[in-house]
Amino acid sequence: MIETLTRNPVTTFFQWLYRVLKGWLAKAMGRSDKRSIALKGFMASLVAGLALVFYGTVLDYRAAADAAQKLGAEEGMHELPSLVPLIWQGLGVFLAVLAFVVSLWVREDTSEQGRRGTLIIVALWIAAFASLAAWLPTDVVETQRAISGKGLAGETPSIAAYVGKLFLISSLLLSIPVAAMVYFRLSLMDRYVIHSFLSPFSFCLFSFIAIWLIADFTDNGDSFAGLPLGRLLNFYVVQVPFVILFVMPIVVLLSGLFALGNMSKSNELISMIGTGRSVFRILLPLFIIGAYSSLVCLAFKYQWAPASVGKKEAIMDTAHQESRAKRHGTLVQDDIWSKRGWMHVNEVDRRTWFVGKVPLKLSDEMADVVVFQLDDRDQPEKIWIANRARWVWNAEPTRWVLSGVRIYEYDDANVPRISSISRVAIDDWSETPWKVLSSSQDPEHLGIPGLTMYLNANRDLEDRSLASFRTNWWYVFAEPLACLAMILVAAPLGIVYSRRGGMAGVTGAITVFALMYVMRGTFLAMGHSDRMPPFFAAWTTNFVVAGIGLVLLWFRARNREVPKIGQWPGLLMERVKAVGASG
């Protein structure tokens, strides 16, 4: 039977095709050319990503143009989006294609290493400018009112926080070609230390992300039944910044332990020290990588990661709603909402708002809105019940647009007159989306711009009400620095001078990592409840962990073993006596 199948012409053809492809891949993915293949793959992914973003913007512009045409010439002009994102994103796609073309010239040729490095740097610079062109002008246009001090939702934004976001993300994008330029100027020893760290780092990072994806999909699989594929992909894509931020400290810790443990066992560290380099100088590339990892995490934590947590919860809530509707025999395809059910009371104008569905972005449409207007006797004067409510921030004057409205108008005898209208515009309401919905925001879902705006707008509230927001403001900067603190711990514990092996260092590192999470949760809880100053609630954990790492590094730098826990009291006493004797 098997012989008959192998003699079949179709089977023979596929066997031949398999051998050809296998030989081609083996040649292309040879050990000496993996890095150039990885560079080409990265550039191709960048082209595909920016092209998808550009295509989505084109579709959104066409949909907005069609909607504006239906509204008419006067109001439609306010609804028509700017052409700036289309132009700059198109330029970004062109530059990304150019970067991909340059990367095709990169070859593994030991006789022309300088030319190879130059091509890589040029490709990365073009790719960085492509990303900036596709992102920066679009972000500025979408938040142009933030530049002038008038937010899209009627808030008063912090210009410093917004400019800080632009500077941080721009620095992160431009740091990639800068890091490549620095790398090609390093010595062989520094490059070897970096390679020893990056191999386990890449493996650990992708492994932890894969494990998280599998675990999350297993836990939420029932809720995803019947969920559209696009929404399911959106659910996981938006969480990438949060997941990277969450796993990065343990990835840095384990990678440092593994790299330095291998270098210690093979006596490579001893050889490096024998060349005249100090322990700190040998470990300097790892400390720089730890600081760069903190920069990456800070860029995510500044706004993207908190927003992704809020969007994840909103998508899960929508999935649960649809799952319950499906079990009851109804099919409901709803949008994604941040919160369901919110009330705002405007005591000055005697208006009360009930918002059934709160949007993720306060400048977006609300749904299932009921607005009560009371008279001087606190009796109903007028009620609007709308399917949708949208605030047109760029109209003159600004106005609320209600769609699918039922209006109840009460006479002196409190008898309502009911009317229905498809669309109504109201320009004499003083409320903005920020005034109506700002207090519904969760501090865990806000980055620095949102937290700063909330604290500035509610500075008159008591400290206990603002404690969570102030603690989270400081924690945005403190959490990313855990990567640097972890490399300070991993460096001394990964170095092994004796024959005891590396298990003691691994055990110590895991203990410090567990201690970090216990302290972090405890101090943050104290900060949120106003039992601890916000700054210390956010930063104390990093100070303690970094202090432990520096003390351990002091022992390693002097070629001494890290003392066991029982030996620390005696060492401290000896140190105190020595200081007293010298005094």
Coordinates of C-alpha atoms in Angstrom, one line a residue:
M1 CA 0.0 0.0 0.0
I2 CA 2.8 2.4 1.0
E3 CA 4.8 1.6 -2.1
T4 CA 1.8 2.2 -4.3
L5 CA 1.3 5.6 -2.8
T6 CA 4.9 6.6 -3.1
R7 CA 4.9 5.7 -6.8
N8 CA 1.8 7.9 -7.5
P9 CA 2.8 10.8 -9.7
V10 CA 1.0 13.3 -7.5
T11 CA 2.8 12.1 -4.4
T12 CA 6.1 12.1 -6.2
F13 CA 5.5 15.7 -7.3
F14 CA 4.8 16.9 -3.7
Q15 CA 7.8 15.0 -2.5
W16 CA 10.0 16.8 -5.1
L17 CA 8.4 20.1 -4.2
Y18 CA 9.0 19.5 -0.5
R19 CA 12.7 18.8 -1.1
V20 CA 13.0 21.9 -3.2
L21 CA 11.4 24.1 -0.5
K22 CA 13.3 22.5 2.2
G23 CA 16.6 23.1 0.4
W24 CA 15.6 26.8 -0.3
L25 CA 14.6 27.4 3.3
A26 CA 17.7 25.7 4.6
K27 CA 19.8 28.0 2.4
A28 CA 17.8 31.2 3.3
M29 CA 17.6 30.5 7.0
G30 CA 21.1 29.4 7.4
R31 CA 22.8 30.1 10.7
S32 CA 24.7 33.0 9.3
D33 CA 21.7 34.7 7.7
K34 CA 19.0 34.5 10.4
R35 CA 19.4 38.1 11.4
S36 CA 18.9 39.5 7.9
I37 CA 15.9 37.3 7.5
A38 CA 14.5 38.6 10.8
L39 CA 15.1 42.2 9.6
K40 CA 13.2 41.5 6.4
G41 CA 10.4 39.9 8.3
F42 CA 10.2 42.9 10.6
M43 CA 10.1 45.3 7.7
A44 CA 7.4 43.3 5.9
S45 CA 5.3 43.2 9.1
L46 CA 5.7 47.0 9.4
V47 CA 4.5 47.5 5.8
A48 CA 1.5 45.2 6.3
G49 CA 0.6 46.9 9.6
L50 CA 0.8 50.4 8.3
A51 CA -1.1 49.4 5.1
L52 CA -3.9 48.0 7.2
V53 CA -4.1 51.2 9.3
F54 CA -4.1 53.3 6.1
Y55 CA -6.9 51.1 4.6
G56 CA -9.0 51.5 7.8
T57 CA -8.6 55.2 7.8
V58 CA -9.7 55.3 4.1
L59 CA -12.8 53.3 5.0
D60 CA -13.6 55.6 8.0
Y61 CA -13.2 58.7 5.9
R62 CA -15.5 57.3 3.2
A63 CA -18.1 56.4 5.9
A64 CA -17.8 59.9 7.5
A65 CA -18.1 61.6 4.0
D66 CA -21.3 59.6 3.3
A67 CA -22.7 60.5 6.7
A68 CA -21.8 64.2 6.2
Q69 CA -23.4 64.2 2.8
K70 CA -26.7 63.0 4.3
L71 CA -26.6 65.8 7.0
G72 CA -26.3 68.5 4.4
A73 CA -23.8 71.2 3.5
E74 CA -23.9 73.3 6.7
E75 CA -23.6 70.7 9.4
G76 CA -21.9 68.1 7.3
M77 CA -18.7 70.2 7.1
H78 CA -18.4 69.8 10.9
E79 CA -18.7 66.0 10.6
L80 CA -16.1 65.6 7.8
P81 CA -12.8 64.4 9.2
S82 CA -9.4 66.0 8.2
L83 CA -7.4 64.7 5.3
V84 CA -4.1 65.0 7.3
P85 CA -4.2 61.4 8.6
L86 CA -4.8 60.0 5.1
I87 CA -1.9 62.0 3.7
W88 CA 0.6 61.2 6.4
Q89 CA -0.4 57.6 6.8
G90 CA 0.0 57.2 3.0
L91 CA 3.5 58.7 3.4
G92 CA 4.2 56.3 6.2
V93 CA 3.3 53.3 4.0
F94 CA 5.6 54.6 1.3
L95 CA 8.5 55.0 3.7
A96 CA 7.9 51.5 5.1
V97 CA 8.0 50.0 1.6
L98 CA 11.3 51.9 1.0
A99 CA 12.7 50.5 4.3
F100 CA 11.7 47.0 3.2
V101 CA 13.5 47.5 -0.1
V102 CA 16.7 48.7 1.7
S103 CA 16.5 45.6 4.0
L104 CA 16.5 43.4 0.9
W105 CA 20.1 44.5 0.2
V106 CA 21.3 43.3 3.6
R107 CA 23.4 40.2 3.1
E108 CA 25.7 38.2 5.4
D109 CA 29.1 39.1 4.0
T110 CA 31.9 39.0 6.4
S111 CA 34.1 41.0 4.1
E112 CA 31.7 43.9 4.1
Q113 CA 30.5 44.1 7.7
G114 CA 30.6 47.9 7.7
R115 CA 28.4 48.1 4.6
R116 CA 26.0 45.6 6.2
G117 CA 25.7 47.6 9.4
T118 CA 25.1 50.8 7.4
L119 CA 22.3 49.2 5.5
I120 CA 20.7 48.0 8.6
I121 CA 20.9 51.4 10.3
V122 CA 19.5 53.2 7.2
A123 CA 16.6 50.7 7.0
L124 CA 15.8 51.2 10.7
W125 CA 15.9 55.0 10.4
I126 CA 13.5 54.9 7.5
A127 CA 11.2 52.5 9.4
A128 CA 11.3 54.8 12.4
F129 CA 10.3 57.9 10.3
A130 CA 7.6 55.8 8.6
S131 CA 6.1 54.9 12.0
L132 CA 6.3 58.6 13.1
A133 CA 4.7 59.8 9.9
A134 CA 1.8 57.3 10.3
W135 CA 1.2 58.0 14.0
L136 CA 2.3 61.5 15.1
P137 CA 0.2 63.8 12.7
T138 CA -2.8 61.6 13.1
D139 CA -2.6 61.7 16.9
V140 CA -2.2 65.5 16.8
V141 CA -5.2 66.0 14.5
E142 CA -7.4 63.7 16.6
T143 CA -6.6 65.7 19.8
Q144 CA -6.1 69.1 18.2
R145 CA -8.4 70.7 20.8
A146 CA -6.0 69.4 23.5
I147 CA -3.3 71.7 22.0
S148 CA -5.5 74.7 22.4
G149 CA -6.8 73.7 25.8
K150 CA -10.3 72.5 24.7
G151 CA -10.6 68.8 24.8
L152 CA -12.8 66.7 22.4
A153 CA -15.1 65.8 25.3
G154 CA -15.1 69.3 26.8
E155 CA -12.4 68.7 29.3
T156 CA -9.5 70.9 30.1
P157 CA -6.5 68.7 29.3
S158 CA -3.0 68.9 30.7
I159 CA -0.8 70.2 27.8
A160 CA 2.3 68.9 29.6
A161 CA 0.9 65.4 29.9
Y162 CA -0.1 65.3 26.3
V163 CA 3.3 66.7 25.1
G164 CA 4.9 64.1 27.4
K165 CA 3.1 61.3 25.6
L166 CA 4.2 62.6 22.2
F167 CA 7.8 63.0 23.4
L168 CA 7.9 59.5 25.0
I169 CA 6.5 57.6 22.1
S170 CA 8.6 59.5 19.6
S171 CA 11.7 58.8 21.7
L172 CA 10.9 55.2 21.8
L173 CA 10.5 54.9 18.0
L174 CA 13.7 56.8 17.3
S175 CA 15.6 54.9 20.0
I176 CA 15.6 51.7 17.8
P177 CA 18.0 53.0 15.1
V178 CA 20.0 54.8 17.7
A179 CA 20.4 51.5 19.6
A180 CA 21.5 49.9 16.4
M181 CA 24.1 52.6 15.8
V182 CA 25.4 52.2 19.4
Y183 CA 25.5 48.4 19.0
F184 CA 27.7 48.4 15.9
R185 CA 30.2 50.5 17.8
L186 CA 30.4 48.2 20.8
S187 CA 33.3 45.9 21.5
L188 CA 33.1 42.2 20.9
M189 CA 32.8 41.5 24.6
D190 CA 29.9 43.8 25.1
R191 CA 28.2 42.3 22.0
Y192 CA 28.7 38.8 23.5
V193 CA 27.1 39.8 26.8
I194 CA 24.1 41.3 24.9
H195 CA 23.7 38.2 22.7
S196 CA 23.8 36.0 25.8
F197 CA 21.0 38.0 27.4
L198 CA 18.8 38.5 24.3
S199 CA 18.4 34.8 23.4
P200 CA 16.7 33.8 26.6
F201 CA 14.9 37.1 26.7
S202 CA 13.2 36.6 23.4
F203 CA 12.3 33.0 24.3
C204 CA 10.9 33.9 27.7
L205 CA 8.9 36.9 26.4
F206 CA 7.2 35.0 23.6
S207 CA 6.7 32.0 25.9
F208 CA 5.0 34.0 28.6
I209 CA 2.8 35.8 26.1
A210 CA 1.8 32.5 24.6
I211 CA 1.1 30.9 28.0
W212 CA -1.1 33.9 28.9
L213 CA -3.0 33.8 25.7
I214 CA -3.7 30.1 26.1
A215 CA -4.8 30.5 29.7
D216 CA -7.0 33.5 29.0
F217 CA -8.7 31.8 26.1
T218 CA -9.3 28.7 28.2
D219 CA -10.9 30.8 31.0
N220 CA -13.0 32.9 28.7
G221 CA -13.8 30.4 26.0
D222 CA -17.5 30.0 26.9
S223 CA -18.0 33.8 26.7
F224 CA -16.4 33.9 23.3
A225 CA -18.9 31.4 21.8
G226 CA -20.6 33.2 18.8
L227 CA -18.4 36.3 19.2
P228 CA -17.4 37.7 15.8
L229 CA -13.8 36.9 14.7
G230 CA -12.9 40.6 14.4
R231 CA -14.0 41.4 17.9
L232 CA -12.1 38.3 19.2
L233 CA -8.9 39.5 17.5
N234 CA -9.5 43.0 18.8
F235 CA -9.9 41.6 22.3
Y236 CA -6.4 40.1 22.3
V237 CA -4.6 42.8 20.2
V238 CA -5.6 45.6 22.5
Q239 CA -4.1 43.7 25.5
V240 CA -0.6 43.3 24.0
P241 CA 0.7 46.5 25.8
F242 CA -0.7 45.3 29.2
V243 CA 0.6 41.7 28.8
I244 CA 4.1 43.0 27.9
L245 CA 4.1 45.3 30.8
F246 CA 2.9 42.6 33.1
V247 CA 5.5 39.9 32.1
M248 CA 8.5 42.1 31.4
P249 CA 9.9 42.2 35.0
I250 CA 10.0 38.4 35.4
V251 CA 11.3 38.0 31.8
V252 CA 14.2 40.4 32.5
L253 CA 14.9 38.6 35.8
L254 CA 14.9 35.0 34.4
S255 CA 16.9 36.1 31.3
G256 CA 19.6 37.8 33.4
L257 CA 19.8 34.7 35.7
F258 CA 20.1 32.3 32.7
A259 CA 22.6 34.4 30.8
L260 CA 24.9 35.1 33.7
G261 CA 24.6 31.6 35.1
N262 CA 25.8 30.1 31.8
M263 CA 28.6 32.6 31.5
S264 CA 29.7 31.7 35.1
K265 CA 29.6 28.0 34.6
S266 CA 31.8 28.2 31.5
N267 CA 34.2 30.5 33.3
E268 CA 33.6 33.2 30.8
L269 CA 33.0 35.8 33.5
I270 CA 36.3 34.9 35.1
S271 CA 38.1 35.4 31.7
M272 CA 36.4 38.8 31.2
I273 CA 37.5 39.9 34.7
G274 CA 41.0 38.6 33.8
T275 CA 41.2 41.1 30.9
G276 CA 41.0 44.0 33.5
R277 CA 37.3 44.8 33.3
S278 CA 35.4 45.3 36.6
V279 CA 32.2 43.4 37.3
F280 CA 30.2 46.6 36.9
R281 CA 31.7 47.3 33.5
I282 CA 30.9 43.7 32.3
L283 CA 27.3 44.0 33.5
L284 CA 26.9 47.6 32.1
P285 CA 25.2 46.4 28.9
L286 CA 22.6 44.5 30.9
F287 CA 21.9 47.5 33.1
I288 CA 21.3 49.6 29.9
I289 CA 19.0 46.9 28.6
G290 CA 17.1 47.0 31.9
A291 CA 16.8 50.8 31.6
Y292 CA 15.6 50.4 28.0
S293 CA 13.1 47.8 29.0
S294 CA 11.8 50.3 31.5
L295 CA 11.5 52.9 28.8
V296 CA 9.4 50.5 26.7
C297 CA 7.2 49.7 29.6
L298 CA 6.8 53.4 30.5
A299 CA 5.6 54.1 26.9
F300 CA 3.0 51.4 27.3
K301 CA 2.0 52.3 30.8
Y302 CA 1.7 56.0 30.1
Q303 CA -1.7 55.5 28.4
W304 CA -2.0 52.4 26.2
A305 CA -1.8 49.7 28.9
P306 CA -4.4 51.2 31.3
A307 CA -6.7 51.9 28.3
S308 CA -6.3 48.3 27.2
V309 CA -7.4 47.0 30.6
G310 CA -10.5 49.1 30.4
K311 CA -11.3 48.0 26.8
K312 CA -10.7 44.3 27.8
E313 CA -13.3 44.6 30.6
A314 CA -15.7 46.3 28.2
I315 CA -15.3 43.6 25.6
M316 CA -15.8 40.9 28.2
D317 CA -18.9 42.6 29.5
T318 CA -20.3 42.9 26.0
A319 CA -19.5 39.2 25.3
H320 CA -21.3 38.2 28.5
Q321 CA -24.4 40.3 27.5
E322 CA -24.5 38.6 24.1
S323 CA -24.0 35.2 25.6
R324 CA -26.9 35.7 28.0
A325 CA -29.1 37.0 25.2
K326 CA -28.2 33.9 23.1
R327 CA -29.1 31.5 25.9
H328 CA -32.5 33.2 26.1
G329 CA -33.1 32.8 22.3
T330 CA -32.3 36.3 21.2
L331 CA -29.4 37.5 19.2
V332 CA -28.0 40.9 20.1
Q333 CA -24.9 42.5 18.4
D334 CA -24.0 45.4 20.6
D335 CA -21.2 48.0 20.5
I336 CA -18.5 47.9 23.2
W337 CA -19.2 50.1 26.2
S338 CA -17.1 51.2 29.1
K339 CA -19.9 51.1 31.7
R340 CA -23.6 50.4 31.7
G341 CA -25.7 52.8 33.8
W342 CA -24.6 56.2 35.0
M343 CA -26.3 59.3 36.5
H344 CA -25.2 62.9 36.6
V345 CA -27.0 65.7 38.4
N346 CA -26.6 69.3 37.2
E347 CA -28.0 71.2 40.2
V348 CA -27.4 74.6 38.7
D349 CA -29.5 74.0 35.6
R350 CA -31.8 71.6 37.3
R351 CA -31.0 68.8 34.8
T352 CA -30.4 65.1 35.5
W353 CA -28.8 62.7 33.1
F354 CA -29.2 58.9 33.0
V355 CA -26.7 57.3 30.6
G356 CA -27.5 53.7 29.9
K357 CA -24.2 53.0 28.0
V358 CA -21.0 54.9 28.6
P359 CA -18.5 54.9 25.7
L360 CA -14.9 54.0 26.1
K361 CA -13.8 57.4 24.8
L362 CA -15.9 60.2 26.4
S363 CA -16.0 62.1 23.1
D364 CA -17.8 59.2 21.4
E365 CA -21.6 58.7 21.3
M366 CA -23.6 57.8 24.4
A367 CA -26.5 55.3 24.1
D368 CA -29.8 55.0 25.9
V369 CA -29.8 58.5 27.3
V370 CA -32.5 60.1 29.4
V371 CA -32.4 63.8 30.3
F372 CA -34.8 65.3 32.9
Q373 CA -35.4 69.0 33.0
L374 CA -37.0 70.3 36.2
D375 CA -38.7 73.6 36.8
D376 CA -38.4 75.9 39.9
R377 CA -40.7 73.6 41.9
D378 CA -38.6 70.6 41.1
Q379 CA -41.3 69.2 38.9
P380 CA -40.7 67.6 35.5
E381 CA -40.7 70.3 32.8
K382 CA -39.3 68.3 29.9
I383 CA -37.8 64.8 29.3
W384 CA -35.7 63.6 26.4
I385 CA -35.4 59.9 25.9
A386 CA -32.8 59.3 23.1
N387 CA -31.2 56.2 21.6
R388 CA -28.0 58.1 21.0
A389 CA -26.5 61.4 22.2
R390 CA -23.4 63.0 20.7
W391 CA -21.6 66.2 21.6
V392 CA -20.4 68.1 18.5
W393 CA -17.3 69.9 19.8
N394 CA -16.3 71.6 16.6
A395 CA -19.6 73.3 15.9
E396 CA -20.2 77.0 16.5
P397 CA -21.7 77.0 19.1
T398 CA -21.1 73.6 20.4
R399 CA -24.2 71.5 20.5
W400 CA -25.7 68.2 21.6
V401 CA -27.3 66.0 18.9
L402 CA -29.9 63.5 20.0
S403 CA -31.0 60.7 17.7
G404 CA -34.2 58.6 18.0
V405 CA -35.8 60.9 20.5
R406 CA -39.1 60.8 22.4
I407 CA -39.8 64.2 24.0
Y408 CA -42.2 64.6 27.0
E409 CA -43.3 68.2 27.6
Y410 CA -45.4 68.8 30.8
D411 CA -48.0 71.5 31.2
D412 CA -48.9 73.3 34.4
A413 CA -51.1 70.3 35.4
N414 CA -48.1 67.9 34.9
V415 CA -49.7 66.3 32.0
P416 CA -47.2 65.3 29.3
R417 CA -47.4 65.9 25.6
I418 CA -45.4 63.2 23.8
S419 CA -43.7 63.7 20.5
S420 CA -41.2 61.7 18.5
I421 CA -38.4 63.0 16.3
S422 CA -35.6 61.3 14.5
R423 CA -33.0 63.9 15.3
V424 CA -32.8 67.1 17.4
A425 CA -29.9 69.5 18.0
I426 CA -29.7 71.4 21.3
D427 CA -27.1 74.2 21.8
D428 CA -28.1 75.7 25.1
W429 CA -27.0 72.9 27.5
S430 CA -24.0 73.7 29.6
E431 CA -23.0 70.1 30.0
T432 CA -20.2 68.4 28.1
P433 CA -19.4 64.7 28.0
W434 CA -16.6 65.4 30.5
K435 CA -18.9 66.9 33.0
V436 CA -21.5 64.2 32.6
L437 CA -19.2 61.1 32.6
S438 CA -15.8 62.1 34.1
S439 CA -16.7 60.7 37.6
S440 CA -17.5 57.3 36.0
Q441 CA -13.9 56.7 35.1
D442 CA -11.8 54.0 36.9
P443 CA -8.3 55.2 37.9
E444 CA -7.0 51.8 36.9
H445 CA -8.0 52.5 33.3
L446 CA -6.5 56.0 33.0
G447 CA -3.0 56.9 31.9
I448 CA -1.1 60.1 32.8
P449 CA -3.2 62.4 30.6
G450 CA -6.5 61.2 32.0
L451 CA -5.3 61.1 35.6
T452 CA -3.9 64.6 35.4
M453 CA -7.1 66.0 33.9
Y454 CA -9.2 64.4 36.6
L455 CA -7.0 65.6 39.4
N456 CA -6.9 69.1 38.0
A457 CA -10.7 69.2 37.6
N458 CA -11.4 67.8 41.0
R459 CA -8.7 69.3 43.1
D460 CA -11.3 70.6 45.6
L461 CA -12.4 67.1 46.6
E462 CA -11.1 65.6 49.9
D463 CA -7.9 63.7 49.9
R464 CA -9.6 60.3 50.4
S465 CA -11.6 60.7 47.3
L466 CA -8.5 61.5 45.2
A467 CA -6.1 59.0 46.9
S468 CA -6.6 56.3 44.2
F469 CA -6.0 58.7 41.4
R470 CA -2.9 60.2 43.0
T471 CA -1.5 56.8 43.8
N472 CA -2.0 55.6 40.3
W473 CA -0.5 58.7 38.9
W474 CA 2.8 57.9 40.6
Y475 CA 2.5 54.2 39.9
V476 CA 2.5 54.9 36.1
F477 CA 6.1 55.9 36.5
A478 CA 7.0 53.4 39.2
E479 CA 5.8 50.2 37.7
P480 CA 8.0 50.3 34.5
L481 CA 11.1 50.9 36.7
A482 CA 10.6 47.4 38.1
C483 CA 12.5 46.1 35.0
L484 CA 15.6 48.0 36.1
A485 CA 15.2 46.9 39.7
M486 CA 14.9 43.2 38.5
I487 CA 18.2 43.4 36.5
L488 CA 19.9 44.8 39.5
V489 CA 18.8 41.7 41.4
A490 CA 19.5 39.2 38.6
A491 CA 23.0 40.4 37.9
P492 CA 24.6 39.6 41.3
L493 CA 22.5 36.4 41.9
G494 CA 23.3 35.1 38.4
I495 CA 27.0 35.3 38.9
V496 CA 28.4 32.1 40.5
Y497 CA 32.0 31.9 41.7
S498 CA 31.9 28.7 43.7
R499 CA 30.8 25.1 43.0
R500 CA 27.6 25.5 44.9
G501 CA 25.8 26.0 41.5
G502 CA 23.3 28.5 40.5
M503 CA 20.2 27.2 42.4
A504 CA 20.9 29.4 45.4
G505 CA 20.8 32.4 43.1
V506 CA 17.6 31.3 41.4
T507 CA 16.0 30.7 44.7
G508 CA 17.0 34.1 46.0
A509 CA 15.8 35.8 42.8
I510 CA 12.4 34.1 43.0
T511 CA 12.1 35.1 46.7
V512 CA 12.9 38.7 45.9
F513 CA 10.4 38.7 43.0
A514 CA 7.6 37.2 45.2
L515 CA 8.5 39.8 47.9
M516 CA 8.2 42.5 45.3
Y517 CA 4.6 41.6 44.3
V518 CA 3.5 41.2 48.0
M519 CA 4.9 44.6 48.9
R520 CA 3.5 46.2 45.7
G521 CA 0.0 45.0 46.4
T522 CA 0.2 46.0 50.1
F523 CA 1.6 49.5 49.5
L524 CA -0.8 50.2 46.7
A525 CA -3.8 49.2 48.8
M526 CA -2.6 51.5 51.5
G527 CA -2.2 54.3 49.0
H528 CA -5.7 53.8 47.5
S529 CA -7.2 53.9 51.0
D530 CA -5.3 57.1 51.9
R531 CA -3.3 55.3 54.6
M532 CA 0.1 56.0 52.9
P533 CA 1.3 59.0 50.9
P534 CA 0.8 58.3 47.2
F535 CA 4.4 58.7 46.2
F536 CA 5.7 56.2 48.8
A537 CA 2.8 53.8 48.1
A538 CA 4.0 53.7 44.4
W539 CA 7.7 53.8 44.8
T540 CA 8.7 52.1 48.1
T541 CA 8.7 48.6 46.4
N542 CA 11.2 49.7 43.8
F543 CA 13.4 51.4 46.4
V544 CA 13.5 48.2 48.5
V545 CA 14.1 45.8 45.6
A546 CA 16.8 48.1 44.0
G547 CA 18.4 48.5 47.4
I548 CA 18.6 44.7 47.8
G549 CA 20.1 44.4 44.3
L550 CA 22.8 47.1 44.9
V551 CA 23.8 45.4 48.2
L552 CA 24.2 42.0 46.5
L553 CA 26.1 43.7 43.6
W554 CA 28.5 45.2 46.1
F555 CA 29.4 41.7 47.3
R556 CA 29.8 40.4 43.8
A557 CA 32.0 43.3 42.7
R558 CA 34.4 42.4 45.5
N559 CA 34.5 38.7 44.5
R560 CA 32.7 37.7 47.6
E561 CA 29.8 35.2 47.9
V562 CA 26.4 36.6 48.9
P563 CA 25.9 35.8 52.6
K564 CA 23.1 33.5 53.7
I565 CA 20.2 35.0 55.6
G566 CA 21.5 33.8 59.0
Q567 CA 24.8 35.5 58.4
W568 CA 23.4 39.0 57.8
P569 CA 22.9 40.0 61.5
G570 CA 26.6 39.2 62.3
L571 CA 27.8 41.1 59.2
L572 CA 25.8 44.1 60.2
M573 CA 27.1 44.1 63.7
E574 CA 30.7 43.9 62.4
R575 CA 30.1 46.8 60.1
V576 CA 28.6 48.9 62.9
K577 CA 31.7 48.1 65.1
A578 CA 34.0 49.0 62.3
V579 CA 32.3 52.3 61.7
G580 CA 32.4 53.0 65.5
A581 CA 36.1 52.2 65.7
S582 CA 37.0 54.4 62.7
G583 CA 35.0 57.2 64.3

